[in-house]
Structures are given as C-alpha cells and as structure tokens.
PDB file of C-alpha atoms in Angstrom:
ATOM      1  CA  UNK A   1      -9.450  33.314  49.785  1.00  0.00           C
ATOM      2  CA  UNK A   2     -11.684  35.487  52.172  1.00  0.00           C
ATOM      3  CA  UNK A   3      -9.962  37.240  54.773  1.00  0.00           C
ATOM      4  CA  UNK A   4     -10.182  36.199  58.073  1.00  0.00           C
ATOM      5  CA  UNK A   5     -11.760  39.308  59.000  1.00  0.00           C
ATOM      6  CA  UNK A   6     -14.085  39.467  56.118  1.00  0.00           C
ATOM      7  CA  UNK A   7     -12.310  42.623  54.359  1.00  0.00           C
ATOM      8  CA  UNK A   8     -13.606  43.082  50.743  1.00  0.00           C
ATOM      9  CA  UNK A   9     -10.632  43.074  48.166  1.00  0.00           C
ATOM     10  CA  UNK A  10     -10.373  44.378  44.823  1.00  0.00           C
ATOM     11  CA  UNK A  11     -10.868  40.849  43.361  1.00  0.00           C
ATOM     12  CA  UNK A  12     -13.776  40.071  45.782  1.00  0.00           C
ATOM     13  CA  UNK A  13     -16.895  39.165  44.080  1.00  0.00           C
ATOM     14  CA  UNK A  14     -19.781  40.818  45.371  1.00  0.00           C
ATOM     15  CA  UNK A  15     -23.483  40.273  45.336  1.00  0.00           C
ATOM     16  CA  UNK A  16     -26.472  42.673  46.901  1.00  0.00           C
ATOM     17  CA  UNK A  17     -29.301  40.742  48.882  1.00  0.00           C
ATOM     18  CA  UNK A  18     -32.163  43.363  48.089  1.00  0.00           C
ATOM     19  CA  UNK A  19     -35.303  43.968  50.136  1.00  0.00           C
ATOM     20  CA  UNK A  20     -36.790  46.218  52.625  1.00  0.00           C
ATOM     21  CA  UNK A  21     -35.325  44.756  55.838  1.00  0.00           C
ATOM     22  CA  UNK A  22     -32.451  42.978  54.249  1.00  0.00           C
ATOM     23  CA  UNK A  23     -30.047  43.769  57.343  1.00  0.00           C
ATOM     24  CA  UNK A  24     -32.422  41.601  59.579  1.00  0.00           C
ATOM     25  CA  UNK A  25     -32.522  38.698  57.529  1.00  0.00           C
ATOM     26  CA  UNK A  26     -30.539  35.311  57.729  1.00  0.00           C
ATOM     27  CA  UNK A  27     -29.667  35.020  54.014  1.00  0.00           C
ATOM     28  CA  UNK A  28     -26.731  37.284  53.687  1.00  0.00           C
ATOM     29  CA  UNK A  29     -25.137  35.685  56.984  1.00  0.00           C
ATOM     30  CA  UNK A  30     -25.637  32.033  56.258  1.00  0.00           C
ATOM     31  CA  UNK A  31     -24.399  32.877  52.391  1.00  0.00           C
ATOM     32  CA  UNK A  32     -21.251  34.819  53.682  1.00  0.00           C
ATOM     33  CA  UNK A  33     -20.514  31.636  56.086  1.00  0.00           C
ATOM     34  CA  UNK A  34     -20.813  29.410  53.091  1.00  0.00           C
ATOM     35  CA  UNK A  35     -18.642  31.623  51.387  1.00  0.00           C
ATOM     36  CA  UNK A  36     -16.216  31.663  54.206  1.00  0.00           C
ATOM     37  CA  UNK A  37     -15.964  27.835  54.537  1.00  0.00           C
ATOM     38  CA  UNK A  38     -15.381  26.805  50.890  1.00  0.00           C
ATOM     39  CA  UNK A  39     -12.254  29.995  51.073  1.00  0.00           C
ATOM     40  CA  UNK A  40     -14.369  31.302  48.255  1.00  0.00           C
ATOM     41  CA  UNK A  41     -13.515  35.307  47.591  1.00  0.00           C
ATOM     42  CA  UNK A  42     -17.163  36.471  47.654  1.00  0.00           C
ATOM     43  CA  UNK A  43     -19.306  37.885  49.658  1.00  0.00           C
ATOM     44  CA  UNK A  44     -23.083  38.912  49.549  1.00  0.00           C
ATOM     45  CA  UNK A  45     -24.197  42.671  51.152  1.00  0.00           C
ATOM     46  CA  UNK A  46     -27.566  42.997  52.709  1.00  0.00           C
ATOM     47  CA  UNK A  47     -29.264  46.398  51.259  1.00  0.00           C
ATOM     48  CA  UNK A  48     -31.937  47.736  53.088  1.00  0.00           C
ATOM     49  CA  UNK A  49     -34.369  49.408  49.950  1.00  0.00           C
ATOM     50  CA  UNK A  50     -37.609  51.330  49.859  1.00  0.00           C
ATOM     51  CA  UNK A  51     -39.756  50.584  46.778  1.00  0.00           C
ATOM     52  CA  UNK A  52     -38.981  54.469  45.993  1.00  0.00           C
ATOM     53  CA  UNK A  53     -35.375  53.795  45.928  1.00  0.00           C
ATOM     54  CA  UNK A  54     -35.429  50.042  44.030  1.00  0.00           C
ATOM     55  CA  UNK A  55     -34.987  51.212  40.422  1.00  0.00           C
ATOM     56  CA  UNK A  56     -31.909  53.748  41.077  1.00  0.00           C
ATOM     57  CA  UNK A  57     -30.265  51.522  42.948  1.00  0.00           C
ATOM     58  CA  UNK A  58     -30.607  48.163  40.627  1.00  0.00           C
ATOM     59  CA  UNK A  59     -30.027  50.177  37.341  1.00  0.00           C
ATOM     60  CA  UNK A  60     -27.099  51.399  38.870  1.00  0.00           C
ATOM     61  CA  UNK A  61     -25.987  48.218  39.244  1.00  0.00           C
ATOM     62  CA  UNK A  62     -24.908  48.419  35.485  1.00  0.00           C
ATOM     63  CA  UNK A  63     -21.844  50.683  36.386  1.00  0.00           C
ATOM     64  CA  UNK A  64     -21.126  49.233  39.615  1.00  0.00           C
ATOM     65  CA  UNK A  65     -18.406  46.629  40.815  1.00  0.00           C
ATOM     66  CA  UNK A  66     -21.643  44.915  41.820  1.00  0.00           C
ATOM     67  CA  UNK A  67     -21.399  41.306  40.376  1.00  0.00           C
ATOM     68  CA  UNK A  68     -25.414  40.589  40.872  1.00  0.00           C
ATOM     69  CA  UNK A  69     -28.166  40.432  43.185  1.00  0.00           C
ATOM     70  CA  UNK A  70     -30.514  38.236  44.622  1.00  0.00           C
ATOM     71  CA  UNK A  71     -33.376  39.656  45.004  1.00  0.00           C
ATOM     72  CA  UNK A  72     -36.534  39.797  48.321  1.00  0.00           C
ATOM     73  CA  UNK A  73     -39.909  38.542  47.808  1.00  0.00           C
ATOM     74  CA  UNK A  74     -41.609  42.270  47.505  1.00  0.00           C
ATOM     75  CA  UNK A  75     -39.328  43.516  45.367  1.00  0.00           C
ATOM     76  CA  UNK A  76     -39.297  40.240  42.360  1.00  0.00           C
ATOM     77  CA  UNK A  77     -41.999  41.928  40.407  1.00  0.00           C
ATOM     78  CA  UNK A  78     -40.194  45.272  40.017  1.00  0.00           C
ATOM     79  CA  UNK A  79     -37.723  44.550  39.115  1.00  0.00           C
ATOM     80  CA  UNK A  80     -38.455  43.153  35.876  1.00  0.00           C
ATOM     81  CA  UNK A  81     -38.502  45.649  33.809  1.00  0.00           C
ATOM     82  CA  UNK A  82     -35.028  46.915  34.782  1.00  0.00           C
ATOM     83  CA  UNK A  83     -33.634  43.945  33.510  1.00  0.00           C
ATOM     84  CA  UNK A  84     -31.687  44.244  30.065  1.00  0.00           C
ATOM     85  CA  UNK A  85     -32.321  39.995  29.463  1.00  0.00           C
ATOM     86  CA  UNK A  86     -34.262  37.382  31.210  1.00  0.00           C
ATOM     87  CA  UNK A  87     -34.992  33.591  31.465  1.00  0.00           C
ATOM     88  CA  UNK A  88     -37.927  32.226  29.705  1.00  0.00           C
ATOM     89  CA  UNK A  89     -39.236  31.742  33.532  1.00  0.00           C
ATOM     90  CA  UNK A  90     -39.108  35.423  33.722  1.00  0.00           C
ATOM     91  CA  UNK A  91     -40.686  36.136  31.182  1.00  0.00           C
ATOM     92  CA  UNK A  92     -43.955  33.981  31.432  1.00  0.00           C
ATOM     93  CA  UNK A  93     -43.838  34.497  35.244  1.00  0.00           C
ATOM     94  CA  UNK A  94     -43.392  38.418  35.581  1.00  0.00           C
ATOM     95  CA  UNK A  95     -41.055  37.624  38.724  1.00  0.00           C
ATOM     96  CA  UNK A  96     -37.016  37.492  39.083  1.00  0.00           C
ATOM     97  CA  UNK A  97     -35.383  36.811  42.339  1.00  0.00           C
ATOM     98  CA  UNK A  98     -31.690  36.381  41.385  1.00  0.00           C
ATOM     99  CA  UNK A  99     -30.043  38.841  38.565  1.00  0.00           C
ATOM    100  CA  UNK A 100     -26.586  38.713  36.912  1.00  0.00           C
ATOM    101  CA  UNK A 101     -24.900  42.100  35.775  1.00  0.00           C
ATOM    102  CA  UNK A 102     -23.021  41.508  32.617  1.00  0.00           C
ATOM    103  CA  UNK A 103     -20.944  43.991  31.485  1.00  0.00           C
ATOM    104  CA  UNK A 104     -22.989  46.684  31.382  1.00  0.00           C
ATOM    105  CA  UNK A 105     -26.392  44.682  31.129  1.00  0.00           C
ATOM    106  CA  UNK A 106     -28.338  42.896  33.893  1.00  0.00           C
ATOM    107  CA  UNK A 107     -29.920  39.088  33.514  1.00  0.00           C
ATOM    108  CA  UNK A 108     -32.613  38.425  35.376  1.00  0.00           C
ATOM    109  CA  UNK A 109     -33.551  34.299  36.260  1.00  0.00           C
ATOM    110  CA  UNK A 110     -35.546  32.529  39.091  1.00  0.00           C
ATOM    111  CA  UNK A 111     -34.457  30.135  41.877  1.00  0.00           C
ATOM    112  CA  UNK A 112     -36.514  29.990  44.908  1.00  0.00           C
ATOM    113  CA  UNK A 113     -39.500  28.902  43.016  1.00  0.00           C
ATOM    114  CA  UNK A 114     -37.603  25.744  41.827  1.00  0.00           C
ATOM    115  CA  UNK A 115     -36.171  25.115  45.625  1.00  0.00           C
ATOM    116  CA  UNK A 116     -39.773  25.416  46.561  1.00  0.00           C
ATOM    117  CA  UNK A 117     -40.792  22.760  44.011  1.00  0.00           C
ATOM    118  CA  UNK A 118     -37.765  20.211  44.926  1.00  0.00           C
ATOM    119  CA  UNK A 119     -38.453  20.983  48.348  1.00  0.00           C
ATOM    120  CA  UNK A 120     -41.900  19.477  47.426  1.00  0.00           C
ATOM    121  CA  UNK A 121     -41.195  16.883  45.768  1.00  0.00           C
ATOM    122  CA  UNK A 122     -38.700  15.659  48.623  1.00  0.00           C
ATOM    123  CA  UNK A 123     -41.196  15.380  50.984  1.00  0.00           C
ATOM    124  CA  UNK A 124     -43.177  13.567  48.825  1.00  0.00           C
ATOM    125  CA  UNK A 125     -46.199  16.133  48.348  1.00  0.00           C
ATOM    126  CA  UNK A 126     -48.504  14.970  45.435  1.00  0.00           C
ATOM    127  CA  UNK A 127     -51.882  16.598  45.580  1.00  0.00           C
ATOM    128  CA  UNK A 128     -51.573  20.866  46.095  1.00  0.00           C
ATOM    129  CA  UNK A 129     -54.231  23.511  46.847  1.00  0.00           C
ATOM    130  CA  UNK A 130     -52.779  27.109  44.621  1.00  0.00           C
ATOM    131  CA  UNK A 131     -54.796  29.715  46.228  1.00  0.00           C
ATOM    132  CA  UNK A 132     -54.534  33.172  43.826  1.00  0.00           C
ATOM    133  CA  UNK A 133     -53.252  33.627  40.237  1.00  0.00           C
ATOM    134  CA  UNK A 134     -50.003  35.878  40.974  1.00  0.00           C
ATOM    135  CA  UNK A 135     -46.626  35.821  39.859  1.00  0.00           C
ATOM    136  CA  UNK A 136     -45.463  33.198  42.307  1.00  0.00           C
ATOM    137  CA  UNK A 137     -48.342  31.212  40.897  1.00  0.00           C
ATOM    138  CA  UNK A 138     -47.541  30.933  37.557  1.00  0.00           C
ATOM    139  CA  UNK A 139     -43.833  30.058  38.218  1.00  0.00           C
ATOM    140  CA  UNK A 140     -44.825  27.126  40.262  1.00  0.00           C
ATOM    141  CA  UNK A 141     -47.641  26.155  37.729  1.00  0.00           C
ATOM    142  CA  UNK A 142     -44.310  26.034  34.871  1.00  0.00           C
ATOM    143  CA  UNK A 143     -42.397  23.333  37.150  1.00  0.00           C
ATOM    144  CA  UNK A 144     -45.386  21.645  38.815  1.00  0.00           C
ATOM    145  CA  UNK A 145     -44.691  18.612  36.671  1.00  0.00           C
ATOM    146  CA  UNK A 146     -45.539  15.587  38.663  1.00  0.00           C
ATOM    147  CA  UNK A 147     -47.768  17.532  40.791  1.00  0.00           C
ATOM    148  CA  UNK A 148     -51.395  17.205  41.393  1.00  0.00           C
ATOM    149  CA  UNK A 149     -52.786  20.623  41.104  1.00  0.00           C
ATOM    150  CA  UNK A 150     -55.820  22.674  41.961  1.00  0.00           C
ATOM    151  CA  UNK A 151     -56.547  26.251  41.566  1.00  0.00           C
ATOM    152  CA  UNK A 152     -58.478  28.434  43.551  1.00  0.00           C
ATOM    153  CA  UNK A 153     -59.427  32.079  42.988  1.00  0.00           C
ATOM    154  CA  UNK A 154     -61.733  34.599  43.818  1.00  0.00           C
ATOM    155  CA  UNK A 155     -62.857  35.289  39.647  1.00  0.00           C
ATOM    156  CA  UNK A 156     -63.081  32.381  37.801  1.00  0.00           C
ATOM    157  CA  UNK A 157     -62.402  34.607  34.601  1.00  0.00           C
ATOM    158  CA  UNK A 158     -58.942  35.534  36.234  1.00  0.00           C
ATOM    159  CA  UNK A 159     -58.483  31.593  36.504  1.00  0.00           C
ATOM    160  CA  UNK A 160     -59.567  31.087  32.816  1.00  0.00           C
ATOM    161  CA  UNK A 161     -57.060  33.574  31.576  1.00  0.00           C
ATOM    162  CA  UNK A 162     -54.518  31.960  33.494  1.00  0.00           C
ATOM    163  CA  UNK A 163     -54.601  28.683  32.542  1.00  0.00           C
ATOM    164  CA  UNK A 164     -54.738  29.787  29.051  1.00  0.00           C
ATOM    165  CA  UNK A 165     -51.459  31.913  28.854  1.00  0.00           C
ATOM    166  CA  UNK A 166     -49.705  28.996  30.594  1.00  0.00           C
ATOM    167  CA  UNK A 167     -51.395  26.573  28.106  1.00  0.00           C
ATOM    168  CA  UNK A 168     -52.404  24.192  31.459  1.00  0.00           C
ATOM    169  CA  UNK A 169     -54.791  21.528  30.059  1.00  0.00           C
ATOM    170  CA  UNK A 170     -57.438  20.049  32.023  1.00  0.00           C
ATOM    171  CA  UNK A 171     -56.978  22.212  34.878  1.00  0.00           C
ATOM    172  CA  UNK A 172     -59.114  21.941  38.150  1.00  0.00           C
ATOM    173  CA  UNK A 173     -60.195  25.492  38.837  1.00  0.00           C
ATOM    174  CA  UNK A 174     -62.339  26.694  41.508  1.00  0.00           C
ATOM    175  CA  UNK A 175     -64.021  29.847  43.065  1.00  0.00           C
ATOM    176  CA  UNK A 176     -63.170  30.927  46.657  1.00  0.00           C
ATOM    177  CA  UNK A 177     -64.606  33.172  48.499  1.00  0.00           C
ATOM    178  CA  UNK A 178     -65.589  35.018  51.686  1.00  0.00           C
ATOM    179  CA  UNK A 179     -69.748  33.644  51.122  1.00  0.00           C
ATOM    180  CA  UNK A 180     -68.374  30.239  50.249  1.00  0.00           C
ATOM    181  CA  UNK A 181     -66.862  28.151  53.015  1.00  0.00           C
ATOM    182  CA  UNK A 182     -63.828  26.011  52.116  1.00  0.00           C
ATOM    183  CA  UNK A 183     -62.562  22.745  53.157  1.00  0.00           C
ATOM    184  CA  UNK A 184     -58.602  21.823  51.810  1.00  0.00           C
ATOM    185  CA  UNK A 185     -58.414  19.168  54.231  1.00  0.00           C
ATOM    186  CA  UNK A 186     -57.910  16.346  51.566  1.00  0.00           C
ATOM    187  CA  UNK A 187     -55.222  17.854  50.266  1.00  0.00           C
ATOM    188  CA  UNK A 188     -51.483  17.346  51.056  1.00  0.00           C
ATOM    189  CA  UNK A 189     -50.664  21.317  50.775  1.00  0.00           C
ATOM    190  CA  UNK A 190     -51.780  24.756  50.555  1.00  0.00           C
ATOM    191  CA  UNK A 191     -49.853  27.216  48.810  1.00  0.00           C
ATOM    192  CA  UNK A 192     -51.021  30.628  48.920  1.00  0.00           C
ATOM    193  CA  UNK A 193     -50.487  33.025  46.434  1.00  0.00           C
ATOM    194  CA  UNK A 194     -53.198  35.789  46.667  1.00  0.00           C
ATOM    195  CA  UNK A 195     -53.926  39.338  47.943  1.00  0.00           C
ATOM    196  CA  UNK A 196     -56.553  38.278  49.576  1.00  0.00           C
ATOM    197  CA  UNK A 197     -56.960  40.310  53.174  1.00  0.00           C
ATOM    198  CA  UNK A 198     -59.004  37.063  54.897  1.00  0.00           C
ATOM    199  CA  UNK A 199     -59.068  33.491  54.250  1.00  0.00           C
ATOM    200  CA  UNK A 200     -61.936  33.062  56.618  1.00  0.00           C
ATOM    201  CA  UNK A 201     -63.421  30.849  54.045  1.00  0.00           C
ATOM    202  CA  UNK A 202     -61.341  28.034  54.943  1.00  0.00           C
ATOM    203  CA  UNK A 203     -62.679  25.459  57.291  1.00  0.00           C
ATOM    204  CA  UNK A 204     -60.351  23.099  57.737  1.00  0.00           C
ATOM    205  CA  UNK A 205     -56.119  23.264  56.363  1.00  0.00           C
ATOM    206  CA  UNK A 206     -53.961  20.392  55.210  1.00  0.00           C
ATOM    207  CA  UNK A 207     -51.023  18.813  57.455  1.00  0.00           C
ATOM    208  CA  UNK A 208     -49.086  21.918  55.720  1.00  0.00           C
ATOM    209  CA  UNK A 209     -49.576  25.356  54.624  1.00  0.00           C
ATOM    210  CA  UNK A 210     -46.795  27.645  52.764  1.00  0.00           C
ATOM    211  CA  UNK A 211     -46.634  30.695  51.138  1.00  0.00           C
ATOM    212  CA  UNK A 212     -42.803  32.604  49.918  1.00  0.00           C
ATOM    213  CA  UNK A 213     -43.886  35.610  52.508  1.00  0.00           C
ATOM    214  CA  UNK A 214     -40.298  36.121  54.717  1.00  0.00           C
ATOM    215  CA  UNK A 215     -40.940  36.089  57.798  1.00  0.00           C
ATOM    216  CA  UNK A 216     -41.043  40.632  58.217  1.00  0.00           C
ATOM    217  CA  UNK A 217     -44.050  40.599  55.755  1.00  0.00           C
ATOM    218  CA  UNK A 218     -47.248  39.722  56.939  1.00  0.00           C
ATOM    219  CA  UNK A 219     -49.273  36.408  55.944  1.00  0.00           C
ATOM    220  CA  UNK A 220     -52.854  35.974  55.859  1.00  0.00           C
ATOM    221  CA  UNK A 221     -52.583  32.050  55.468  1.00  0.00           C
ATOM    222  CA  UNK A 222     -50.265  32.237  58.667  1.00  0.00           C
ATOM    223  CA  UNK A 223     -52.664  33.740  60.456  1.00  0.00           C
ATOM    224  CA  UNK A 224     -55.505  31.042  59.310  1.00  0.00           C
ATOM    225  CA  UNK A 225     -52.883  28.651  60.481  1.00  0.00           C
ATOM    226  CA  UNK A 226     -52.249  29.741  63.675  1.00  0.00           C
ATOM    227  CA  UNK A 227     -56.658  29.865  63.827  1.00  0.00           C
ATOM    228  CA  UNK A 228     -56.727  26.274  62.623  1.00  0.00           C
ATOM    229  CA  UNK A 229     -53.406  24.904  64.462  1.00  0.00           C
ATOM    230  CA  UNK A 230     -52.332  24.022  61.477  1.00  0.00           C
ATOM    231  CA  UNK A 231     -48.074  23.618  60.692  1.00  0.00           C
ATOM    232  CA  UNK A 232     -47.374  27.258  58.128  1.00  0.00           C
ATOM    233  CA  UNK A 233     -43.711  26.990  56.486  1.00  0.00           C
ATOM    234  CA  UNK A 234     -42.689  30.687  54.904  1.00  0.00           C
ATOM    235  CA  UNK A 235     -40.078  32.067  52.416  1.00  0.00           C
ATOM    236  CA  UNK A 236     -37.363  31.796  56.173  1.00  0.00           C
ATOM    237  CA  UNK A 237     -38.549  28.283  56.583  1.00  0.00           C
ATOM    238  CA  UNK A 238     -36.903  26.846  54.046  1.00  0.00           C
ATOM    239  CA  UNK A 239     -33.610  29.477  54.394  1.00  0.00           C
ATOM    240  CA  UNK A 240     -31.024  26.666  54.178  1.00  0.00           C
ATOM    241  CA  UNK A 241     -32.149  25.100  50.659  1.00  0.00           C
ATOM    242  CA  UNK A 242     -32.788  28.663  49.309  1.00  0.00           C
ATOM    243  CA  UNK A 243     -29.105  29.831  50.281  1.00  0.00           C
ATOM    244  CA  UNK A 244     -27.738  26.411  49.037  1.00  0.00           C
ATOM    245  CA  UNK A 245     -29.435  27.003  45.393  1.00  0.00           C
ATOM    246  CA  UNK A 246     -28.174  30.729  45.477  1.00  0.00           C
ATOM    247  CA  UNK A 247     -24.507  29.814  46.403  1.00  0.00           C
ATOM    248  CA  UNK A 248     -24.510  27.232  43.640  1.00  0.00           C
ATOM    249  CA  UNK A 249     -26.018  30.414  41.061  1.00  0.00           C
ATOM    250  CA  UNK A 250     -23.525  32.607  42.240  1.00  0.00           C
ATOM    251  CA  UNK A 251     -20.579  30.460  42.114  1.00  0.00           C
ATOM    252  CA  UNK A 252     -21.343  29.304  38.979  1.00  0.00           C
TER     253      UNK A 252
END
C-alpha cells in the first residue's frame, strides 16, 4: 500500500513520465491519484528532459530501479532505437510511447495511439481527414479498421511510399498545399499529423479537429481552429482515457 504521504519504499514500483516539461503536466498527478486510490505501491515521476539528455537518461534506465517509462509526444521517435525489443507497432510505426525495462533490457510498445482510435470509435467517427505521413500516421493507419480514411500530403510520392510499406489497398490519397485551397468540411474529423508550418489551405474544418500535440507544444491545426472556430481536441484533451490505458499497462 502507498503511504499516506506518498514516500517511495524499497518495494515501490516506479515509472518515469518523460518529456520536456513533464513537471507541468497532468499525467503523473492523475496516475499517482489512481495509484493512490486502488492502495497500489507505485508511483510514476515526472522527468523534465532535453533532447540532449534523452538517450543517457533512458539507457540508463537498464541499471536503474526504474520499472519503465511512459514516454511524451516529442520524445516517441527517439527513443526507438534505445530500445533492446519492441512491438510489431513499433516497429512499422517508428514511434514508442510506453517502455518496459526487463532485467537489463528495455521493451518498447504503443498506447495512446490505440486510446486515440477507441476514443474514435466511441464517438462514433466514421469518415477521417490524415493530414501528413509521420509516425503518428502510420500507427493510426495500422488500427484504423472500421474507419473511413483519407490521406492528405504535401508529395504525393511521400503518400505512395506510404501506403505501400503499410500495404493499405485502395487508399484515397490527395495533395495539399499552400496554392491549393482545401475544404474538409464533409468530413467527420481532421487529424493532423504533419510538419507543416501553415494550414492556410484549409477553407472550411469538420465539427472536430485533433492532433497528439500536449498542450506546451505548439499546433498549427489549433491555430487554424481557433481561425475557423472550429472545436481542436489535443494529446491533454483526452488525459483521462490516456492515463486509464497507461495504469492498466503498468499494472499489468
């Protein structure tokens, strides 16, 4: 059982939550009060990280008392290749956001990607707007099953190669761009997924716009939102299903 005044134990289990302004953000405190309430001995530690600093402190992991980590949105890319093991979603993705040390290896998987997708699928979106061929991209495009999908992109050659490593079949693809004006109004969502620095293109937004951008980084499709008064939903708004898939990883 935790202590009531949240002392860590020698048989406490502890997990990091990794990212550049972890200490600000609400995961580690509504984690630690799930924690608390089921008397569970574990506890999750916010660690504030600069990029320069990511791979020391993960690989040290390895030798640490450190039971695992879940990891930001700008760090899941690099930290791929520190990991020892991954999940097939790893691996065709090039993203991990949760990672297991065992023994003396670390196992990297994905969660918030699936929460995203049964978040989705709860509120009964069908037909979705993928803006941008990234990481994030291609681990929604392996669980869109049951979704209507199209794919937008500034190089159609990008969207060629994507749909080919993923083995998509009749895919909708699309070029977007700043000389090419853009209308997603028909669909039910846009997820965005892209470096792109403007989405000026876009005329008119669906009922709801979302990207996995916490709420520190900065979002180019919020700011379309706001420009369109259109409803934007980011990584922090949709905190409480994220920590409730991460305390059901990290108990398990």
């Amino acid at each position: 059982m935790m202590n009531d005044d949240n002392q860590i134990s020698r048989v406490t289990k502890l997990f990091g939550f990794i990212g550049i302004e972890a200490g600000v953000s609400r995961f580690s405190a509504i984690m630690n009060k799930k924690f608390k309430s089921n008397d569970d001995d574990t506890m999750i530690i916010p660690m504030n990280i600069r990029e320069d600093d990511l791979y020391f402190t993960v690989s040290n992991m390895k030798e640490s008392q450190v039971n695992g980590a879940v990891i930001s949105s700008e760090f899941v890319t690099n930290v791929v290749d520190i990991l020892d093991n991954s999940s097939e979603m790893v691996k065709h993705s090039g993203m991990c956001d949760i990672l297991y040390r065992e023994g003396k290896t670390l196992r990297g998987d994905i969660f918030s990607v699936r929460v995203l997708s049964e978040h989705l699928k709860d509120m009964m979106v069908s037909k979705i707007a993928i803006i941008g061929t990234n990481h994030y991209s291609k681990a929604f495009s392996l669980l869109a099953c049951g979704f209507n999908i199209s794919y937008f992109n500034d190089s159609l050659e990008e969207l060629m190669v994507f749909t080919q490593e993923l083995e998509l079949k009749d895919v909708d693809i699309n070029r977007i761009a700043s000389d090419i004006s853009v209308d997603f109004s028909s669909f039910d969502l846009v997820l965005d997924f892209s470096d792109f620095e403007s989405l000026g293109m876009i005329e008119k937004l669906p009922k709801l716009s979302m990207d996995m951008k916490n709420d520190k980084q900065f979002s180019i499709l919020k700011k379309r939102a706001f420009e369109l008064n259109a409803e934007y939903v980011s990584y922090d708004g949709i905190i409480d299903k994220l920590t409730a898939a991460a305390y059901i990883k990290i108990k398990k």
